[in-house]
mmCIF file of C-alpha atoms and ligand atoms in Angstrom:
data_model
loop_
_atom_site.group_PDB
_atom_site.id
_atom_site.type_symbol
_atom_site.label_atom_id
_atom_site.label_comp_id
_atom_site.label_asym_id
_atom_site.label_seq_id
_atom_site.Cartn_x
_atom_site.Cartn_y
_atom_site.Cartn_z
ATOM 1 C CA MET A 1 -11.694 -17.607 27.655
ATOM 2 C CA SER A 2 -10.962 -13.992 26.769
ATOM 3 C CA ALA A 3 -13.423 -11.168 27.420
ATOM 4 C CA LEU A 4 -15.205 -10.187 24.193
ATOM 5 C CA LEU A 5 -17.232 -7.486 25.998
ATOM 6 C CA GLN A 6 -16.160 -5.596 29.018
ATOM 7 C CA VAL A 7 -18.835 -3.508 30.745
ATOM 8 C CA ARG A 8 -17.521 -1.039 33.424
ATOM 9 C CA GLY A 9 -19.534 1.393 35.511
ATOM 10 C CA LEU A 10 -22.305 1.345 33.120
ATOM 11 C CA THR A 11 -24.983 3.720 34.334
ATOM 12 C CA ARG A 12 -28.313 5.092 33.048
ATOM 13 C CA ARG A 13 -30.533 7.545 34.773
ATOM 14 C CA PHE A 14 -34.104 8.381 33.787
ATOM 15 C CA GLY A 15 -34.838 11.621 35.602
ATOM 16 C CA GLY A 16 -34.601 10.610 39.281
ATOM 17 C CA ASN A 17 -34.552 6.967 38.502
ATOM 18 C CA LEU A 18 -31.179 5.220 38.446
ATOM 19 C CA ALA A 19 -32.224 2.404 36.141
ATOM 20 C CA VAL A 20 -28.749 0.971 35.711
ATOM 21 C CA ASP A 21 -26.313 1.897 38.483
ATOM 22 C CA GLY A 22 -22.643 1.451 37.697
ATOM 23 C CA ILE A 23 -22.581 -2.195 36.641
ATOM 24 C CA ASP A 24 -19.407 -4.186 35.742
ATOM 25 C CA PHE A 25 -19.311 -7.470 33.911
ATOM 26 C CA ASP A 26 -17.644 -9.325 31.085
ATOM 27 C CA VAL A 27 -19.003 -11.539 28.347
ATOM 28 C CA ARG A 28 -16.482 -14.084 27.050
ATOM 29 C CA ALA A 29 -16.195 -15.750 23.748
ATOM 30 C CA GLY A 30 -17.745 -19.242 23.882
ATOM 31 C CA GLU A 31 -20.089 -18.585 26.739
ATOM 32 C CA LEU A 32 -23.785 -18.341 27.271
ATOM 33 C CA LEU A 33 -24.227 -15.613 29.957
ATOM 34 C CA ALA A 34 -27.609 -15.067 31.447
ATOM 35 C CA LEU A 35 -28.674 -11.697 32.889
ATOM 36 C CA ILE A 36 -31.598 -12.152 35.217
ATOM 37 C CA GLY A 37 -33.405 -9.940 37.626
ATOM 38 C CA PRO A 38 -36.926 -8.979 38.643
ATOM 39 C CA ASN A 39 -39.135 -6.775 36.378
ATOM 40 C CA GLY A 40 -37.774 -3.262 36.139
ATOM 41 C CA ALA A 41 -34.344 -4.321 37.313
ATOM 42 C CA GLY A 42 -32.700 -2.632 34.316
ATOM 43 C CA LYS A 43 -31.990 -5.638 32.042
ATOM 44 C CA SER A 44 -33.405 -4.157 28.854
ATOM 45 C CA THR A 45 -31.928 -0.688 29.609
ATOM 46 C CA THR A 46 -28.534 -2.481 29.852
ATOM 47 C CA PHE A 47 -29.016 -4.324 26.545
ATOM 48 C CA ASN A 48 -30.117 -1.126 24.813
ATOM 49 C CA MET A 49 -27.025 0.785 26.010
ATOM 50 C CA ILE A 50 -24.745 -1.923 24.914
ATOM 51 C CA ASN A 51 -26.332 -2.192 21.361
ATOM 52 C CA GLY A 52 -26.332 1.524 20.834
ATOM 53 C CA GLN A 53 -30.089 2.069 20.821
ATOM 54 C CA LEU A 54 -29.886 4.106 24.132
ATOM 55 C CA GLY A 55 -27.328 6.572 25.291
ATOM 56 C CA ALA A 56 -25.692 5.916 28.726
ATOM 57 C CA THR A 57 -25.338 8.374 31.466
ATOM 58 C CA SER A 58 -21.789 7.243 32.117
ATOM 59 C CA GLY A 59 -19.551 4.177 32.000
ATOM 60 C CA SER A 60 -17.636 2.155 29.361
ATOM 61 C CA VAL A 61 -18.458 -0.718 27.087
ATOM 62 C CA ARG A 62 -15.510 -2.258 25.248
ATOM 63 C CA PHE A 63 -15.992 -4.806 22.504
ATOM 64 C CA LYS A 64 -12.757 -6.541 21.590
ATOM 65 C CA GLY A 65 -10.956 -3.702 23.266
ATOM 66 C CA GLN A 66 -12.796 -0.911 21.381
ATOM 67 C CA GLU A 67 -15.058 1.537 23.066
ATOM 68 C CA ILE A 68 -18.585 1.291 21.602
ATOM 69 C CA LEU A 69 -20.576 3.348 24.032
ATOM 70 C CA GLY A 70 -21.835 6.275 22.109
ATOM 71 C CA LEU A 71 -21.684 4.646 18.642
ATOM 72 C CA PRO A 72 -24.914 4.427 16.736
ATOM 73 C CA SER A 73 -26.478 0.907 16.739
ATOM 74 C CA HIS A 74 -25.738 0.148 13.117
ATOM 75 C CA LYS A 75 -21.994 0.714 13.727
ATOM 76 C CA VAL A 76 -22.155 -1.439 16.775
ATOM 77 C CA ALA A 77 -23.864 -4.153 14.719
ATOM 78 C CA ARG A 78 -21.271 -3.794 11.983
ATOM 79 C CA LEU A 79 -18.391 -4.386 14.513
ATOM 80 C CA GLY A 80 -19.994 -7.762 15.332
ATOM 81 C CA VAL A 81 -22.532 -7.257 18.044
ATOM 82 C CA GLY A 82 -25.808 -8.768 16.914
ATOM 83 C CA ARG A 83 -29.173 -8.710 18.610
ATOM 84 C CA SER A 84 -32.247 -10.876 18.509
ATOM 85 C CA PHE A 85 -34.279 -10.429 15.396
ATOM 86 C CA GLN A 86 -37.994 -9.925 15.382
ATOM 87 C CA ILE A 87 -39.674 -10.709 12.007
ATOM 88 C CA ALA A 88 -41.710 -7.628 10.966
ATOM 89 C CA ALA A 89 -45.330 -8.325 10.234
ATOM 90 C CA THR A 90 -44.796 -7.221 6.710
ATOM 91 C CA PHE A 91 -42.482 -10.052 6.056
ATOM 92 C CA ALA A 92 -44.832 -12.760 7.245
ATOM 93 C CA SER A 93 -45.981 -13.468 3.740
ATOM 94 C CA LEU A 94 -42.342 -14.151 2.563
ATOM 95 C CA THR A 95 -41.007 -17.660 2.838
ATOM 96 C CA VAL A 96 -38.667 -18.859 5.465
ATOM 97 C CA LEU A 97 -35.767 -18.740 3.014
ATOM 98 C CA GLN A 98 -36.711 -15.211 1.751
ATOM 99 C CA ASN A 99 -36.628 -13.919 5.283
ATOM 100 C CA VAL A 100 -33.173 -15.195 5.833
ATOM 101 C CA GLN A 101 -32.125 -13.710 2.393
ATOM 102 C CA MET A 102 -33.616 -10.402 3.602
ATOM 103 C CA ALA A 103 -31.553 -10.509 6.752
ATOM 104 C CA LEU A 104 -28.431 -11.295 4.720
ATOM 105 C CA ILE A 105 -29.087 -8.393 2.462
ATOM 106 C CA ALA A 106 -29.657 -6.103 5.463
ATOM 107 C CA SER A 107 -26.421 -7.367 7.202
ATOM 108 C CA GLN A 108 -24.460 -6.872 3.982
ATOM 109 C CA ARG A 109 -25.726 -3.439 3.665
ATOM 110 C CA ARG A 110 -27.556 -3.862 0.390
ATOM 111 C CA VAL A 111 -30.042 -1.017 -0.326
ATOM 112 C CA PHE A 112 -33.769 -1.628 -0.141
ATOM 113 C CA SER A 113 -34.118 -1.662 -3.943
ATOM 114 C CA TYR A 114 -32.514 -5.020 -3.860
ATOM 115 C CA PHE A 115 -35.673 -6.294 -2.328
ATOM 116 C CA SER A 116 -37.055 -7.442 -5.713
ATOM 117 C CA ARG A 117 -34.052 -9.667 -6.216
ATOM 118 C CA ALA A 118 -34.049 -11.179 -2.660
ATOM 119 C CA ASP A 119 -34.811 -14.518 -4.260
ATOM 120 C CA ASP A 120 -31.482 -14.555 -5.956
ATOM 121 C CA TYR A 121 -29.449 -13.437 -3.028
ATOM 122 C CA ALA A 122 -27.026 -15.878 -1.450
ATOM 123 C CA PRO A 123 -29.368 -18.805 -1.314
ATOM 124 C CA GLU A 124 -26.654 -21.258 -0.260
ATOM 125 C CA GLN A 125 -25.654 -19.021 2.626
ATOM 126 C CA ALA A 126 -29.351 -18.694 3.626
ATOM 127 C CA ILE A 127 -29.870 -22.480 3.557
ATOM 128 C CA ALA A 128 -26.690 -22.946 5.661
ATOM 129 C CA LEU A 129 -28.072 -20.631 8.298
ATOM 130 C CA LEU A 130 -31.393 -22.430 8.237
ATOM 131 C CA GLU A 131 -29.469 -25.808 8.609
ATOM 132 C CA GLN A 132 -27.844 -24.410 11.779
ATOM 133 C CA VAL A 133 -31.212 -23.984 13.389
ATOM 134 C CA GLY A 134 -32.820 -27.131 11.988
ATOM 135 C CA MET A 135 -35.161 -25.215 9.663
ATOM 136 C CA ALA A 136 -33.859 -26.143 6.190
ATOM 137 C CA GLN A 137 -36.948 -28.442 5.567
ATOM 138 C CA GLN A 138 -39.256 -25.529 5.992
ATOM 139 C CA ALA A 139 -37.273 -23.173 3.649
ATOM 140 C CA GLY A 140 -40.108 -22.820 1.055
ATOM 141 C CA GLN A 141 -43.013 -22.326 3.584
ATOM 142 C CA PRO A 142 -44.538 -18.818 4.163
ATOM 143 C CA CYS A 143 -43.549 -17.527 7.495
ATOM 144 C CA ALA A 144 -47.204 -16.882 8.372
ATOM 145 C CA ASP A 145 -47.673 -20.720 8.377
ATOM 146 C CA LEU A 146 -44.953 -21.428 10.899
ATOM 147 C CA ALA A 147 -45.587 -22.616 14.486
ATOM 148 C CA TYR A 148 -44.402 -20.048 17.092
ATOM 149 C CA GLY A 149 -41.378 -22.133 18.079
ATOM 150 C CA ASP A 150 -40.243 -22.268 14.531
ATOM 151 C CA VAL A 151 -40.644 -18.543 14.127
ATOM 152 C CA LYS A 152 -38.207 -18.054 16.989
ATOM 153 C CA ARG A 153 -35.732 -20.433 15.448
ATOM 154 C CA LEU A 154 -36.051 -18.555 12.157
ATOM 155 C CA GLU A 155 -35.415 -15.336 13.995
ATOM 156 C CA LEU A 156 -32.309 -16.938 15.511
ATOM 157 C CA ALA A 157 -31.053 -17.836 12.007
ATOM 158 C CA MET A 158 -31.674 -14.143 10.975
ATOM 159 C CA SER A 159 -29.847 -12.777 13.830
ATOM 160 C CA LEU A 160 -26.835 -14.935 12.808
ATOM 161 C CA ALA A 161 -26.878 -13.521 9.290
ATOM 162 C CA GLY A 162 -24.460 -10.766 10.103
ATOM 163 C CA ASP A 163 -22.125 -13.332 11.592
ATOM 164 C CA PRO A 164 -21.924 -11.647 14.994
ATOM 165 C CA GLN A 165 -19.294 -12.582 17.546
ATOM 166 C CA LEU A 166 -21.480 -11.433 20.402
ATOM 167 C CA LEU A 167 -25.246 -11.791 20.265
ATOM 168 C CA LEU A 168 -27.569 -9.884 22.742
ATOM 169 C CA MET A 169 -30.841 -11.606 23.253
ATOM 170 C CA ASP A 170 -33.416 -9.831 25.480
ATOM 171 C CA GLU A 171 -36.046 -12.356 26.266
ATOM 172 C CA PRO A 172 -35.605 -14.552 23.111
ATOM 173 C CA THR A 173 -38.217 -17.052 24.414
ATOM 174 C CA ALA A 174 -40.984 -14.575 25.261
ATOM 175 C CA GLY A 175 -44.294 -16.161 24.726
ATOM 176 C CA MET A 176 -43.041 -19.714 24.402
ATOM 177 C CA ALA A 177 -44.148 -22.695 26.377
ATOM 178 C CA PRO A 178 -41.655 -24.085 28.972
ATOM 179 C CA GLY A 179 -40.608 -27.022 26.797
ATOM 180 C CA GLU A 180 -40.027 -24.784 23.771
ATOM 181 C CA ARG A 181 -37.960 -22.387 25.831
ATOM 182 C CA ASN A 182 -35.691 -25.216 26.863
ATOM 183 C CA ALA A 183 -35.196 -26.296 23.235
ATOM 184 C CA LEU A 184 -34.495 -22.820 21.893
ATOM 185 C CA VAL A 185 -31.921 -21.979 24.596
ATOM 186 C CA SER A 186 -30.328 -25.329 24.119
ATOM 187 C CA LEU A 187 -30.128 -24.664 20.387
ATOM 188 C CA VAL A 188 -28.528 -21.159 21.181
ATOM 189 C CA LYS A 189 -26.045 -22.961 23.443
ATOM 190 C CA ARG A 190 -25.001 -25.409 20.689
ATOM 191 C CA ILE A 191 -24.497 -22.489 18.315
ATOM 192 C CA VAL A 192 -22.413 -20.637 20.972
ATOM 193 C CA ARG A 193 -20.156 -23.668 21.087
ATOM 194 C CA GLU A 194 -20.024 -24.119 17.384
ATOM 195 C CA ARG A 195 -19.177 -20.599 16.563
ATOM 196 C CA ASN A 196 -17.219 -19.794 19.677
ATOM 197 C CA MET A 197 -19.362 -16.664 20.087
ATOM 198 C CA GLY A 198 -20.588 -14.991 23.161
ATOM 199 C CA VAL A 199 -24.284 -14.680 24.046
ATOM 200 C CA LEU A 200 -25.805 -12.365 26.678
ATOM 201 C CA PHE A 201 -29.429 -13.316 27.208
ATOM 202 C CA THR A 202 -32.461 -12.687 29.565
ATOM 203 C CA GLU A 203 -34.857 -15.507 30.314
ATOM 204 C CA HIS A 204 -37.834 -15.755 32.596
ATOM 205 C CA SER A 205 -37.584 -19.444 33.469
ATOM 206 C CA MET A 206 -35.047 -20.119 36.177
ATOM 207 C CA ASP A 207 -35.176 -23.766 35.188
ATOM 208 C CA VAL A 208 -33.985 -22.964 31.622
ATOM 209 C CA VAL A 209 -31.294 -20.462 33.016
ATOM 210 C CA PHE A 210 -29.915 -22.985 35.630
ATOM 211 C CA ASP A 211 -29.956 -25.800 32.907
ATOM 212 C CA HIS A 212 -28.168 -23.947 30.055
ATOM 213 C CA ALA A 213 -26.327 -20.797 31.156
ATOM 214 C CA ASP A 214 -22.568 -21.047 31.544
ATOM 215 C CA ARG A 215 -22.723 -18.189 33.964
ATOM 216 C CA ILE A 216 -25.402 -16.046 35.504
ATOM 217 C CA ILE A 217 -25.342 -12.464 36.570
ATOM 218 C CA VAL A 218 -28.227 -10.971 38.674
ATOM 219 C CA LEU A 219 -29.481 -7.390 38.458
ATOM 220 C CA ALA A 220 -31.834 -5.806 41.065
ATOM 221 C CA ARG A 221 -32.796 -2.149 41.182
ATOM 222 C CA GLY A 222 -30.035 -1.327 38.693
ATOM 223 C CA ARG A 223 -27.271 -3.041 40.644
ATOM 224 C CA LEU A 224 -25.497 -6.282 39.983
ATOM 225 C CA ILE A 225 -25.914 -8.285 43.183
ATOM 226 C CA ALA A 226 -24.531 -11.743 42.239
ATOM 227 C CA GLU A 227 -22.560 -13.576 39.651
ATOM 228 C CA GLY A 228 -21.737 -17.267 39.318
ATOM 229 C CA GLY A 229 -22.778 -20.639 38.189
ATOM 230 C CA ALA A 230 -26.233 -22.141 38.842
ATOM 231 C CA ALA A 231 -25.412 -23.620 42.198
ATOM 232 C CA GLU A 232 -24.011 -20.298 43.491
ATOM 233 C CA ILE A 233 -26.962 -18.262 42.256
ATOM 234 C CA ARG A 234 -29.451 -20.763 43.491
ATOM 235 C CA SER A 235 -28.043 -20.626 47.017
ATOM 236 C CA HIS A 236 -27.214 -16.862 47.073
ATOM 237 C CA PRO A 237 -28.981 -15.138 50.030
ATOM 238 C CA GLU A 238 -29.449 -11.791 48.378
ATOM 239 C CA VAL A 239 -30.799 -13.384 45.156
ATOM 240 C CA ARG A 240 -33.317 -15.267 47.193
ATOM 241 C CA GLN A 241 -34.239 -12.200 49.058
ATOM 242 C CA VAL A 242 -34.803 -10.133 45.949
ATOM 243 C CA TYR A 243 -37.027 -12.716 44.272
ATOM 244 C CA PHE A 244 -38.937 -14.010 47.264
ATOM 245 C CA GLY A 245 -38.354 -11.773 50.180
ATOM 246 C CA SER A 246 -37.426 -14.844 52.130
ATOM 247 C CA ASP A 247 -35.007 -17.668 52.035
ATOM 248 C CA ALA A 248 -37.501 -19.957 50.205
ATOM 249 C CA GLY A 249 -36.051 -22.266 47.490
ATOM 250 C CA LEU A 250 -35.363 -20.634 44.231
ATOM 251 C CA ASP A 251 -37.947 -22.456 42.211
ATOM 252 C CA TYR A 252 -39.278 -19.834 39.940
ATOM 253 C CA GLU A 253 -42.099 -21.784 38.255
ATOM 254 C CA ASN A 254 -43.810 -22.451 41.579
ATOM 255 C CA SER A 255 -43.220 -19.231 43.248
ATOM 256 C CA PRO A 256 -46.005 -17.024 44.390
ATOM 257 C CA GLY A 257 -45.912 -13.245 43.841
ATOM 258 C CA VAL A 258 -43.828 -13.321 40.643
ATOM 259 C CA ASP A 259 -45.796 -12.893 37.457
ATOM 260 C CA ASP A 260 -44.855 -14.278 34.070
ATOM 261 C CA ASP A 261 -42.787 -11.231 33.412
ATOM 262 C CA GLY A 262 -41.123 -11.490 36.750
ATOM 263 C CA LEU A 263 -37.577 -12.097 35.636
HETATM 264 P P1 ADP B 301 -36.194 -4.822 32.872
HETATM 265 O O1 ADP B 301 -35.784 -5.060 31.390
HETATM 266 O O2 ADP B 301 -35.261 -5.437 33.816
HETATM 267 O O3 ADP B 301 -37.567 -5.189 33.196
HETATM 268 P P2 ADP B 301 -35.907 -2.000 32.251
HETATM 269 O O4 ADP B 301 -34.523 -1.865 31.825
HETATM 270 O O5 ADP B 301 -36.976 -2.076 31.253
HETATM 271 O O6 ADP B 301 -36.072 -3.298 33.196
HETATM 272 O O7 ADP B 301 -36.290 -0.833 33.160
HETATM 273 C C1 ADP B 301 -35.529 -0.423 34.243
HETATM 274 C C2 ADP B 301 -36.069 0.860 34.893
HETATM 275 O O8 ADP B 301 -35.924 1.976 33.991
HETATM 276 C C3 ADP B 301 -37.533 0.749 35.247
HETATM 277 O O9 ADP B 301 -37.727 1.457 36.454
HETATM 278 C C4 ADP B 301 -38.156 1.464 34.089
HETATM 279 O O10 ADP B 301 -39.433 2.049 34.483
HETATM 280 C C5 ADP B 301 -37.199 2.494 33.725
HETATM 281 N N1 ADP B 301 -37.187 2.915 32.332
HETATM 282 C C6 ADP B 301 -36.899 2.068 31.287
HETATM 283 N N2 ADP B 301 -37.019 2.648 30.059
HETATM 284 C C7 ADP B 301 -37.301 3.962 30.385
HETATM 285 C C8 ADP B 301 -37.609 5.091 29.655
HETATM 286 N N3 ADP B 301 -37.427 5.089 28.278
HETATM 287 N N4 ADP B 301 -38.001 6.213 30.200
HETATM 288 C C9 ADP B 301 -38.085 6.282 31.515
HETATM 289 N N5 ADP B 301 -37.851 5.223 32.447
HETATM 290 C C10 ADP B 301 -37.475 4.083 31.845
HETATM 291 MG MG1 MG B 302 -36.851 -5.964 29.898
#
């Protein structure tokens, strides 16, 4: 697998706080890569620097060989780096299909005046996206009526509207029950394989990470301390130390001292 994204020496300082401290990693086409680490480790800061929402202090981020650090986020998106979508409250009254149509309009750079014609816009393409996430049956339902797990699947369909080759998902399962988390990440993995795209994601549940991620990288206090498969990460002494301050088994759900936002 070739590297889609190459992150080198990526650093972000907030005043005296080195939030991300010279990290190096690759994301390959066709892989689901998990970025884990305790609260405040620098995961969101890393995502935001890659997607162009936040400037970096130093470093390099290459997407398909091209330096993207310093580009505005819409340019990064246009090159093929998508990020998880959050349905704005104002769109809750639209149907599932209309929301996907809006995402298609946005990704194809139509201006907002096209809003009134969203109904006519690329319905086949919108249905195809809904089919990929198993939501075609709900196409005519208002978003406001959806169960939370279905909202998350719809958001996934919307994040695919721009046909990204790399998708950045910071806590895509936030607020979901454990079973639903599993289902969503498993769906993401299927799509990764189908599209041969790369996905970098953060996830609180260690069980979900160990079950689905192809590879895992671990951030602690801004530094990458481990990289590997589930077995390596599970038994990595420094990872255990960071999460539990001991050599206790890495079983997140039953761990004391780690709140729900712990990873
Ligand atoms: P994570 O997503 O792993 O929980 P963050 O990337 O949100 O961690 O935060 C990493 C560190 O950077 C934390 O110490 C946090 O307080 C700090 N930080 C994040 N964003 C800002 C900001 N906009 N201004 C100042 N400090 C920030
Ligand atoms: Mg975060």
